[in-house]
């Protein structure tokens, strides 16, 4: 069986280092907000190129805490693409603000800048740009729109740790960058985890307090917060995995290159790479017409694929709102996208099997 993602294989790859990092935490006994969290925060912000990084409970909380720190709340509107993980939109709703869901560009599947302009109202407070599948959104245009309209820009980097937009790492372009360390992500913990990065001292301090009940140094809540801390065990694991993130991303890029070359002549469209950017291939997404039959064929060959995402968020009952018009590209894409297995531990043999079975399916 070839899985669509395989965090266990990655654990086994670095087992000795991970096991000893975990043992060290257990023997020292400090399990919450200790040396590993602080060291990881330092190492991660250096890697991204931002001044600060704050470890939190998961990627959804990272987005929520960033928006809470910016004081988004009831009556405010936040623009985000409908073609994203539900988590992106759930985090807006958690603040009490209204998610305003917009379309993506049909080629790269990232937030379409023209759809942002159309969605702005006097209540708009911010925009969430999602770096889908591992590649940066159209950041120059999105930044311009945000600057011109006085909007905060939040980067959802859950799928793209390490990706570059014109020599800057994602997360270091907008006001804040939000990361998920869900186990299958390019930088995955062995459980939940997340981080917010920023170079804004005020926001960093506020998020640091918000992740722990809004406490100040004397453990007095200056505002209401929550409990959303990255724990020591996850931070220790992430410190090991961060050392290998570049190597893992390079392997993903090599696998993507091979898919692209080999699938070139089939009736499949691979989502292309944006010029002057790097793509870290959290997902290798293709578009196909007869998706259901292809998924069944691959399954019968022992190959499990993913669909990111089959139901656009604006069509989910929880987020149906009157003002949302049809999002043509998003709805079209949702019927066609399919994610092929891609992760650093995917063997060449397994990738060849996936490619051969795709070729068999499309044989005339
Ligand atoms: C684009 C995107 N945003 C946010 C999240 C939320 O991350 P988490 O599952 O850690 O809350 C995810 C992960 O599923 C994601 O893919």
XYZ file of C-alpha atoms and ligand atoms in Angstrom:
380
model
C 0.000 0.000 0.000
C 1.355 3.442 -0.941
C -0.005 6.065 1.432
C -0.787 9.659 0.512
C 1.288 10.913 3.445
C 3.411 8.940 5.868
C 4.553 10.564 9.136
C 5.542 7.184 10.567
C 8.143 6.732 7.818
C 9.638 10.090 8.769
C 9.749 9.156 12.447
C 11.612 5.934 11.543
C 14.073 7.915 9.394
C 15.135 10.053 12.389
C 14.152 7.605 15.141
C 17.404 7.617 17.110
C 17.620 11.400 17.312
C 13.914 11.812 18.060
C 13.901 9.100 20.727
C 16.872 10.615 22.509
C 15.360 14.144 22.337
C 12.150 12.779 23.907
C 14.075 10.865 26.585
C 15.990 14.011 27.488
C 12.777 15.980 28.004
C 11.292 13.190 30.117
C 14.366 12.868 32.269
C 14.586 16.614 32.885
C 10.900 16.792 33.767
C 10.044 20.257 32.418
C 7.107 19.559 30.102
C 5.547 22.962 29.413
C 7.296 26.155 28.249
C 10.849 25.030 28.872
C 14.203 25.210 27.118
C 13.091 23.299 24.004
C 10.178 25.614 23.267
C 12.349 28.704 23.675
C 15.200 27.204 21.624
C 12.800 26.073 18.901
C 11.229 29.538 18.761
C 14.673 31.052 18.293
C 15.750 28.516 15.659
C 12.487 28.759 13.741
C 12.450 32.568 13.615
C 16.068 32.514 12.400
C 15.117 30.039 9.696
C 12.133 32.091 8.530
C 14.002 35.382 8.846
C 11.560 37.036 11.240
C 12.404 38.608 14.588
C 10.049 36.493 16.685
C 8.378 33.136 16.715
C 5.792 32.023 19.261
C 5.034 28.322 19.650
C 1.322 27.562 20.028
C -1.003 24.562 20.206
C -1.780 24.127 16.488
C -2.051 26.007 13.191
C -5.680 27.019 13.689
C -4.784 28.650 17.010
C -1.795 30.345 15.362
C -4.190 32.102 12.964
C -6.741 32.810 15.696
C -4.168 34.229 18.128
C -2.659 36.431 15.416
C -6.082 37.898 14.641
C -6.962 38.271 18.335
C -3.708 40.188 18.805
C -4.791 42.485 15.962
C -8.133 42.917 17.716
C -10.297 41.418 15.015
C -13.769 40.763 16.384
C -17.521 41.015 15.820
C -18.447 43.470 13.068
C -15.089 43.056 11.301
C -14.655 41.260 7.998
C -11.665 39.163 6.977
C -11.094 38.202 3.348
C -9.758 34.710 2.652
C -9.899 32.160 -0.161
C -12.650 29.563 -0.046
C -10.253 27.028 -1.585
C -8.296 26.236 1.590
C -8.362 23.993 4.640
C -11.487 24.616 6.726
C -9.123 25.630 9.539
C -8.237 28.915 7.817
C -11.852 30.008 7.856
C -12.664 28.458 11.242
C -9.981 30.654 12.806
C -11.707 33.812 11.504
C -15.059 32.692 12.875
C -13.389 31.961 16.244
C -12.559 35.670 16.608
C -16.207 36.647 16.042
C -15.297 38.393 12.762
C -17.077 37.486 9.524
C -15.171 35.424 6.948
C -15.615 36.884 3.444
C -14.730 34.069 1.094
C -13.275 34.875 -2.305
C -12.060 33.071 -5.392
C -8.627 31.736 -6.339
C -6.767 32.114 -9.585
C -7.470 29.123 -11.831
C -3.808 28.406 -12.574
C -1.993 28.435 -9.220
C -5.090 27.937 -7.031
C -4.045 30.740 -4.650
C -6.027 33.808 -3.565
C -6.936 35.912 -6.606
C -5.903 39.546 -5.951
C -8.734 40.952 -8.093
C -11.295 39.110 -6.009
C -9.880 40.767 -2.867
C -10.419 44.247 -4.304
C -14.039 43.421 -5.105
C -14.706 42.114 -1.588
C -13.386 45.108 0.383
C -15.971 47.058 2.411
C -15.582 49.692 5.178
C -15.643 46.769 7.661
C -12.739 44.851 6.132
C -9.896 44.518 8.628
C -7.564 42.004 7.082
C -6.717 39.431 4.447
C -5.459 35.878 4.872
C -3.223 34.759 2.012
C -2.856 30.973 1.972
C 0.288 29.517 0.423
C -1.559 26.564 -1.047
C 0.033 23.167 -1.584
C 3.457 24.594 -0.630
C 3.760 27.529 -2.998
C 3.506 31.242 -2.262
C 0.398 33.232 -3.125
C 0.692 36.274 -5.430
C 2.206 38.360 -2.629
C 3.289 41.578 -4.411
C -0.237 42.274 -5.605
C -1.820 41.187 -2.321
C 0.590 43.374 -0.316
C -0.198 46.374 -2.529
C -3.935 45.963 -2.003
C -3.455 45.621 1.763
C -1.225 48.714 1.955
C -3.563 50.808 -0.172
C -6.560 49.884 1.969
C -4.949 49.827 5.408
C -5.563 46.092 5.855
C -3.559 43.639 7.944
C -2.025 40.759 6.020
C -1.900 37.327 7.620
C 0.006 34.578 5.856
C -1.311 31.042 6.289
C 1.942 29.109 5.848
C 0.659 25.775 7.170
C 1.478 24.021 3.884
C 4.611 25.939 2.939
C 7.376 26.105 5.570
C 10.585 27.025 3.733
C 8.967 28.209 0.471
C 10.442 31.419 -0.920
C 8.681 34.350 -2.534
C 11.360 36.342 -4.388
C 14.125 35.591 -1.872
C 11.937 35.921 1.218
C 10.608 32.989 3.117
C 6.857 32.860 3.425
C 5.757 33.989 6.857
C 8.128 36.923 6.663
C 6.184 38.984 4.113
C 2.899 40.052 5.737
C 2.269 41.282 9.290
C 2.310 37.742 10.662
C 2.935 34.233 9.386
C 1.060 31.267 10.836
C 2.356 27.686 10.724
C 0.928 24.263 11.528
C 3.096 21.364 12.681
C 0.372 18.774 12.181
C 2.206 15.437 11.723
C 1.817 15.217 7.928
C 3.068 18.756 7.257
C 6.537 19.415 5.763
C 7.648 20.293 9.296
C 5.537 17.905 11.342
C 5.463 17.203 15.081
C 4.340 13.911 16.617
C 1.032 15.474 17.571
C -0.429 18.959 17.266
C 1.688 22.107 17.177
C 1.880 25.502 15.543
C 3.717 28.820 15.540
C 3.190 32.471 14.722
C 6.136 34.423 13.318
C 6.363 38.196 13.111
C 8.866 41.012 13.272
C 6.385 43.277 15.071
C 7.417 43.515 18.731
C 3.979 44.618 19.951
C 2.189 41.739 18.212
C 4.783 39.182 19.345
C 4.426 40.187 22.995
C 0.671 40.191 22.790
C 0.511 36.744 21.160
C 2.942 35.406 23.785
C 0.533 36.571 26.483
C -2.609 35.468 24.662
C -1.350 31.880 24.369
C -1.426 31.697 28.159
C -4.629 33.335 29.458
C -3.439 36.864 28.686
C -1.037 36.610 31.653
C 1.655 39.171 32.315
C 4.941 38.259 34.083
C 3.102 38.102 37.413
C 0.485 35.715 36.045
C -2.183 38.385 36.101
C -4.444 38.378 33.044
C -4.346 41.759 31.367
C -6.842 40.570 28.783
C -8.669 37.325 28.166
C -6.576 34.678 26.468
C -6.575 30.938 26.138
C -4.343 27.964 26.723
C -2.536 27.237 23.484
C 1.087 26.361 24.138
C 3.474 24.263 22.082
C 4.636 21.627 24.566
C 8.222 20.613 25.340
C 8.001 17.143 23.809
C 6.714 18.509 20.487
C 9.290 21.316 20.541
C 12.099 18.798 21.119
C 10.876 16.714 18.162
C 10.518 19.818 15.988
C 14.086 20.893 16.781
C 15.307 17.583 15.345
C 12.990 17.823 12.316
C 13.824 21.481 11.574
C 17.441 20.449 10.899
C 16.184 18.234 8.078
C 13.467 20.482 6.651
C 15.613 21.751 3.766
C 16.670 18.212 2.882
C 13.044 17.042 3.006
C 11.847 19.963 0.876
C 14.617 19.260 -1.681
C 13.464 15.657 -1.930
C 9.841 16.791 -2.401
C 11.004 19.122 -5.198
C 12.875 16.239 -6.896
C 9.792 13.989 -6.687
C 7.637 16.794 -8.120
C 10.060 17.258 -11.028
C 9.799 13.575 -11.872
C 5.974 13.642 -11.724
C 5.921 16.677 -13.979
C 8.223 15.119 -16.585
C 6.518 11.742 -16.585
C 2.922 12.959 -16.606
C 3.501 15.587 -19.231
C 1.829 13.692 -22.068
C -1.197 12.475 -20.139
C -4.554 14.311 -20.049
C -3.603 15.718 -16.647
C -2.802 19.278 -15.663
C -0.199 19.732 -12.932
C -0.499 22.984 -10.975
C 2.529 24.981 -12.220
C 5.151 26.760 -10.159
C 4.810 30.527 -9.819
C 7.760 32.354 -11.455
C 10.514 33.657 -9.130
C 9.214 31.542 -6.271
C 10.066 28.201 -4.793
C 7.451 25.549 -4.149
C 7.996 23.047 -1.328
C 5.367 20.572 -2.523
C 3.465 19.772 0.620
C 1.031 18.464 -1.987
C 1.504 17.529 -5.631
C -1.826 18.524 -7.100
C -3.078 17.549 -10.538
C -6.358 18.372 -12.239
C -8.264 15.603 -13.997
C -11.665 15.365 -15.611
C -12.759 11.916 -14.501
C -11.446 12.110 -10.936
C -13.643 9.480 -9.272
C -12.653 6.738 -11.711
C -8.975 7.620 -11.375
C -9.169 7.563 -7.566
C -10.820 4.104 -7.686
C -8.317 2.792 -10.213
C -5.369 3.918 -8.090
C -6.986 2.514 -4.956
C -7.394 -0.860 -6.661
C -3.620 -0.708 -7.318
C -2.921 -0.008 -3.624
C -2.265 3.713 -4.107
C -4.042 6.150 -1.809
C -4.457 9.711 -3.070
C -5.923 12.801 -1.427
C -8.372 15.521 -2.473
C -7.561 19.007 -1.215
C -10.352 20.001 -1.103
C -13.567 18.362 -2.340
C -16.050 20.826 -0.778
C -15.173 24.535 -0.943
C -15.666 26.204 2.428
C -18.285 28.660 1.086
C -20.503 25.664 0.258
C -20.226 24.096 3.722
C -23.395 24.530 5.824
C -21.426 26.179 8.641
C -20.186 28.948 6.361
C -23.080 29.462 3.950
C -23.873 33.135 3.980
C -26.223 35.149 1.837
C -23.694 37.557 0.419
C -21.387 34.953 -1.076
C -21.833 34.723 -4.814
C -20.628 31.809 -6.879
C -16.888 31.325 -6.832
C -16.398 29.961 -10.317
C -12.760 28.878 -10.180
C -13.005 27.418 -6.683
C -16.046 25.316 -7.566
C -14.467 24.114 -10.826
C -11.194 23.192 -9.121
C -12.914 21.348 -6.281
C -14.379 18.881 -8.793
C -11.018 18.201 -10.461
C -8.130 18.327 -7.982
C -6.321 15.226 -6.840
C -3.175 15.050 -4.674
C -0.610 12.377 -5.541
C 1.546 10.870 -2.775
C 4.562 13.084 -2.082
C 6.820 13.061 0.972
C 10.584 12.761 1.458
C 10.408 9.073 2.383
C 8.462 8.069 -0.770
C 10.814 5.658 -2.548
C 11.719 5.920 -6.224
C 10.209 2.486 -6.741
C 6.896 3.568 -5.231
C 6.828 6.756 -7.287
C 7.467 4.727 -10.462
C 4.557 2.449 -9.539
C 2.288 5.488 -9.138
C 3.407 6.874 -12.508
C 2.977 3.526 -14.332
C -0.506 3.091 -12.924
C -1.469 6.590 -14.030
C -0.201 5.771 -17.516
C -2.178 2.515 -17.566
C -5.371 4.391 -16.604
C -5.008 6.830 -19.484
C -4.035 4.219 -22.085
C -6.355 4.482 -25.095
C -3.869 25.797 4.900
C -4.010 25.345 6.330
N -4.313 26.251 7.280
C -4.448 25.915 8.565
C -4.295 24.599 8.978
C -4.568 24.277 10.412
O -3.561 23.649 11.094
P -3.856 22.722 12.354
O -4.413 21.426 11.843
O -2.500 22.565 12.975
O -4.787 23.437 13.241
C -3.975 23.615 8.038
C -3.757 22.225 8.419
O -4.574 21.373 8.343
C -3.832 23.996 6.667
O -3.539 23.103 5.711
